[in-house]
PDB file of C-alpha atoms in Angstrom:
ATOM      1  CA  GLN T   1    -104.045  19.794  85.613  1.00 85.00           C
ATOM      2  CA  VAL T   2    -106.027  17.720  83.169  1.00 95.00           C
ATOM      3  CA  GLN T   3    -109.730  17.684  83.766  1.00 96.00           C
ATOM      4  CA  LEU T   4    -112.950  16.794  82.037  1.00 97.00           C
ATOM      5  CA  VAL T   5    -115.779  19.245  82.524  1.00 96.00           C
ATOM      6  CA  GLU T   6    -119.322  18.473  81.442  1.00 97.00           C
ATOM      7  CA  SER T   7    -122.032  20.962  80.690  1.00 97.00           C
ATOM      8  CA  GLY T   8    -125.415  21.114  79.042  1.00 98.00           C
ATOM      9  CA  GLY T   9    -127.535  19.070  81.391  1.00 98.00           C
ATOM     10  CA  GLY T  10    -130.856  20.254  82.639  1.00 98.00           C
ATOM     11  CA  LEU T  11    -134.561  19.643  82.768  1.00 98.00           C
ATOM     12  CA  VAL T  12    -136.419  18.841  79.591  1.00 98.00           C
ATOM     13  CA  GLN T  13    -139.803  17.426  78.685  1.00 98.00           C
ATOM     14  CA  ALA T  14    -140.163  14.024  77.120  1.00 98.00           C
ATOM     15  CA  GLY T  15    -139.519  14.235  73.417  1.00 98.00           C
ATOM     16  CA  GLY T  16    -137.213  17.189  73.827  1.00 98.00           C
ATOM     17  CA  SER T  17    -133.524  17.554  73.174  1.00 98.00           C
ATOM     18  CA  LEU T  18    -130.343  18.450  74.975  1.00 98.00           C
ATOM     19  CA  ARG T  19    -126.753  18.732  73.907  1.00 98.00           C
ATOM     20  CA  LEU T  20    -124.079  17.789  76.374  1.00 98.00           C
ATOM     21  CA  SER T  21    -120.518  18.989  76.079  1.00 98.00           C
ATOM     22  CA  CYS T  22    -117.359  17.652  77.637  1.00 98.00           C
ATOM     23  CA  ALA T  23    -114.194  19.685  77.393  1.00 97.00           C
ATOM     24  CA  ALA T  24    -110.818  18.277  78.286  1.00 96.00           C
ATOM     25  CA  SER T  25    -108.592  20.980  79.673  1.00 95.00           C
ATOM     26  CA  GLY T  26    -104.878  21.032  80.293  1.00 95.00           C
ATOM     27  CA  ILE T  27    -101.910  19.849  78.309  1.00 94.00           C
ATOM     28  CA  ILE T  28    -103.000  16.690  76.543  1.00 94.00           C
ATOM     29  CA  PHE T  29    -100.804  14.715  74.220  1.00 93.00           C
ATOM     30  CA  SER T  30    -103.550  12.703  72.642  1.00 94.00           C
ATOM     31  CA  ILE T  31    -107.037  11.424  73.210  1.00 94.00           C
ATOM     32  CA  ASN T  32    -107.615   7.756  72.583  1.00 96.00           C
ATOM     33  CA  VAL T  33    -111.296   7.465  73.384  1.00 97.00           C
ATOM     34  CA  MET T  34    -113.942   9.720  74.824  1.00 97.00           C
ATOM     35  CA  GLY T  35    -117.359   8.606  75.833  1.00 97.00           C
ATOM     36  CA  TRP T  36    -120.493   9.288  77.756  1.00 98.00           C
ATOM     37  CA  TYR T  37    -121.878   7.188  80.571  1.00 98.00           C
ATOM     38  CA  ARG T  38    -124.985   7.625  82.624  1.00 98.00           C
ATOM     39  CA  GLN T  39    -126.151   6.480  85.992  1.00 98.00           C
ATOM     40  CA  ALA T  40    -129.715   6.479  87.209  1.00 96.00           C
ATOM     41  CA  PRO T  41    -130.524   6.251  90.926  1.00 89.00           C
ATOM     42  CA  GLY T  42    -129.981   2.722  92.141  1.00 93.00           C
ATOM     43  CA  LYS T  43    -128.575   1.648  88.797  1.00 95.00           C
ATOM     44  CA  GLN T  44    -125.132   0.765  87.575  1.00 96.00           C
ATOM     45  CA  ARG T  45    -123.253   3.274  85.494  1.00 97.00           C
ATOM     46  CA  GLN T  46    -123.584   2.323  81.859  1.00 97.00           C
ATOM     47  CA  LEU T  47    -122.037   3.309  78.577  1.00 97.00           C
ATOM     48  CA  VAL T  48    -124.125   5.585  76.401  1.00 98.00           C
ATOM     49  CA  ALA T  49    -121.782   6.281  73.509  1.00 98.00           C
ATOM     50  CA  SER T  50    -118.096   6.500  72.740  1.00 98.00           C
ATOM     51  CA  ILE T  51    -115.885   7.768  69.972  1.00 97.00           C
ATOM     52  CA  SER T  52    -112.285   6.827  69.324  1.00 96.00           C
ATOM     53  CA  SER T  53    -109.450   8.833  67.858  1.00 92.00           C
ATOM     54  CA  GLY T  54    -109.957   6.923  64.634  1.00 92.00           C
ATOM     55  CA  GLY T  55    -113.598   7.904  64.492  1.00 92.00           C
ATOM     56  CA  SER T  56    -115.067   4.592  65.551  1.00 97.00           C
ATOM     57  CA  ILE T  57    -118.377   5.185  67.291  1.00 97.00           C
ATOM     58  CA  ASN T  58    -120.313   2.889  69.566  1.00 97.00           C
ATOM     59  CA  TYR T  59    -123.814   3.408  70.920  1.00 97.00           C
ATOM     60  CA  ALA T  60    -125.770   1.613  73.529  1.00 97.00           C
ATOM     61  CA  ASP T  61    -128.844  -0.076  72.125  1.00 96.00           C
ATOM     62  CA  PHE T  62    -131.172   2.042  74.212  1.00 94.00           C
ATOM     63  CA  VAL T  63    -130.023   5.279  72.559  1.00 92.00           C
ATOM     64  CA  GLN T  64    -129.430   4.054  69.028  1.00 84.00           C
ATOM     65  CA  GLY T  65    -131.105   6.388  66.580  1.00 94.00           C
ATOM     66  CA  ARG T  66    -131.783   9.069  69.171  1.00 98.00           C
ATOM     67  CA  PHE T  67    -128.373  10.192  70.376  1.00 98.00           C
ATOM     68  CA  THR T  68    -125.379  11.322  68.386  1.00 98.00           C
ATOM     69  CA  ILE T  69    -121.842  11.584  69.659  1.00 98.00           C
ATOM     70  CA  SER T  70    -119.369  13.881  67.968  1.00 97.00           C
ATOM     71  CA  ARG T  71    -116.094  15.598  68.676  1.00 96.00           C
ATOM     72  CA  ASP T  72    -114.141  18.730  67.967  1.00 94.00           C
ATOM     73  CA  ASN T  73    -110.517  17.675  68.034  1.00 91.00           C
ATOM     74  CA  ALA T  74    -109.192  21.220  67.964  1.00 91.00           C
ATOM     75  CA  LYS T  75    -111.079  21.983  71.164  1.00 93.00           C
ATOM     76  CA  ASN T  76    -110.603  18.600  72.821  1.00 94.00           C
ATOM     77  CA  THR T  77    -114.331  18.475  73.227  1.00 96.00           C
ATOM     78  CA  VAL T  78    -116.872  15.733  72.788  1.00 97.00           C
ATOM     79  CA  TYR T  79    -120.589  16.295  72.420  1.00 98.00           C
ATOM     80  CA  LEU T  80    -123.665  14.221  72.930  1.00 98.00           C
ATOM     81  CA  GLN T  81    -126.723  15.369  71.051  1.00 98.00           C
ATOM     82  CA  MET T  82    -129.748  13.812  72.686  1.00 98.00           C
ATOM     83  CA  ASN T  83    -133.041  13.843  70.844  1.00 98.00           C
ATOM     84  CA  SER T  84    -136.396  12.251  71.553  1.00 98.00           C
ATOM     85  CA  LEU T  85    -135.573  12.099  75.220  1.00 98.00           C
ATOM     86  CA  LYS T  86    -137.503   9.733  77.434  1.00 97.00           C
ATOM     87  CA  PRO T  87    -138.066   9.792  81.185  1.00 97.00           C
ATOM     88  CA  GLU T  88    -135.901   6.693  81.477  1.00 96.00           C
ATOM     89  CA  ASP T  89    -132.996   8.735  80.124  1.00 97.00           C
ATOM     90  CA  THR T  90    -132.952  10.602  83.414  1.00 97.00           C
ATOM     91  CA  GLY T  91    -129.706  10.322  85.299  1.00 98.00           C
ATOM     92  CA  VAL T  92    -126.293  11.774  85.833  1.00 98.00           C
ATOM     93  CA  TYR T  93    -124.273  11.799  82.656  1.00 98.00           C
ATOM     94  CA  TYR T  94    -120.540  11.444  83.003  1.00 98.00           C
ATOM     95  CA  CYS T  95    -117.846  12.156  80.497  1.00 98.00           C
ATOM     96  CA  ASN T  96    -115.019   9.653  80.320  1.00 98.00           C
ATOM     97  CA  GLY T  97    -111.731  10.067  78.556  1.00 97.00           C
ATOM     98  CA  ASP T  98    -108.840   7.751  77.839  1.00 97.00           C
ATOM     99  CA  LEU T  99    -106.051  10.298  77.542  1.00 95.00           C
ATOM    100  CA  ASP T 100    -102.326  10.551  77.132  1.00 96.00           C
ATOM    101  CA  TYR T 101    -100.833  13.387  79.119  1.00 95.00           C
ATOM    102  CA  LYS T 102     -98.002  14.140  81.540  1.00 94.00           C
ATOM    103  CA  LEU T 103     -98.773  11.213  83.819  1.00 93.00           C
ATOM    104  CA  GLY T 104     -99.075   8.800  80.952  1.00 95.00           C
ATOM    105  CA  ARG T 105    -102.146   7.064  79.685  1.00 96.00           C
ATOM    106  CA  ARG T 106    -104.979   7.588  82.108  1.00 96.00           C
ATOM    107  CA  GLN T 107    -108.704   7.286  82.248  1.00 96.00           C
ATOM    108  CA  LEU T 108    -110.457  10.319  83.672  1.00 97.00           C
ATOM    109  CA  TRP T 109    -114.005  11.044  84.685  1.00 98.00           C
ATOM    110  CA  GLY T 110    -115.851  14.293  84.762  1.00 98.00           C
ATOM    111  CA  GLN T 111    -118.004  15.323  87.694  1.00 97.00           C
ATOM    112  CA  GLY T 112    -121.217  14.604  85.860  1.00 97.00           C
ATOM    113  CA  THR T 113    -124.145  16.658  84.702  1.00 98.00           C
ATOM    114  CA  GLN T 114    -127.729  15.977  85.664  1.00 98.00           C
ATOM    115  CA  VAL T 115    -130.266  15.224  82.968  1.00 98.00           C
ATOM    116  CA  THR T 116    -133.884  15.095  84.008  1.00 98.00           C
ATOM    117  CA  VAL T 117    -136.621  14.212  81.553  1.00 98.00           C
ATOM    118  CA  SER T 118    -140.148  14.856  82.703  1.00 98.00           C
ATOM    119  CA  SER T 119    -143.141  12.937  81.422  1.00 93.00           C
TER     120      SER T 119
END
């Protein structure tokens, strides 16, 4: 009953921007951390950015200064604003949430949204 659903991916030219959204649906007691990961073909899934309930934000070095993570607590939604996109940013972007809900504290993954940056 609790799910993470990503949206906002697509095809964009190098230097362009996209905004990804991840909405947590269902009855959620609290959100501890939400973050974005990405996985390129043949590569390991890696952290892009995360934001905690206390507002602590972490960015991967390769997106520092280009991407911004934010949240709307009332909507249980986290966003990733991606600017100055590069072809190497191409991959499937996954939303991850560390949540407290009916089953207890669980880590959930969204299905992913494809981001393709053309050169």
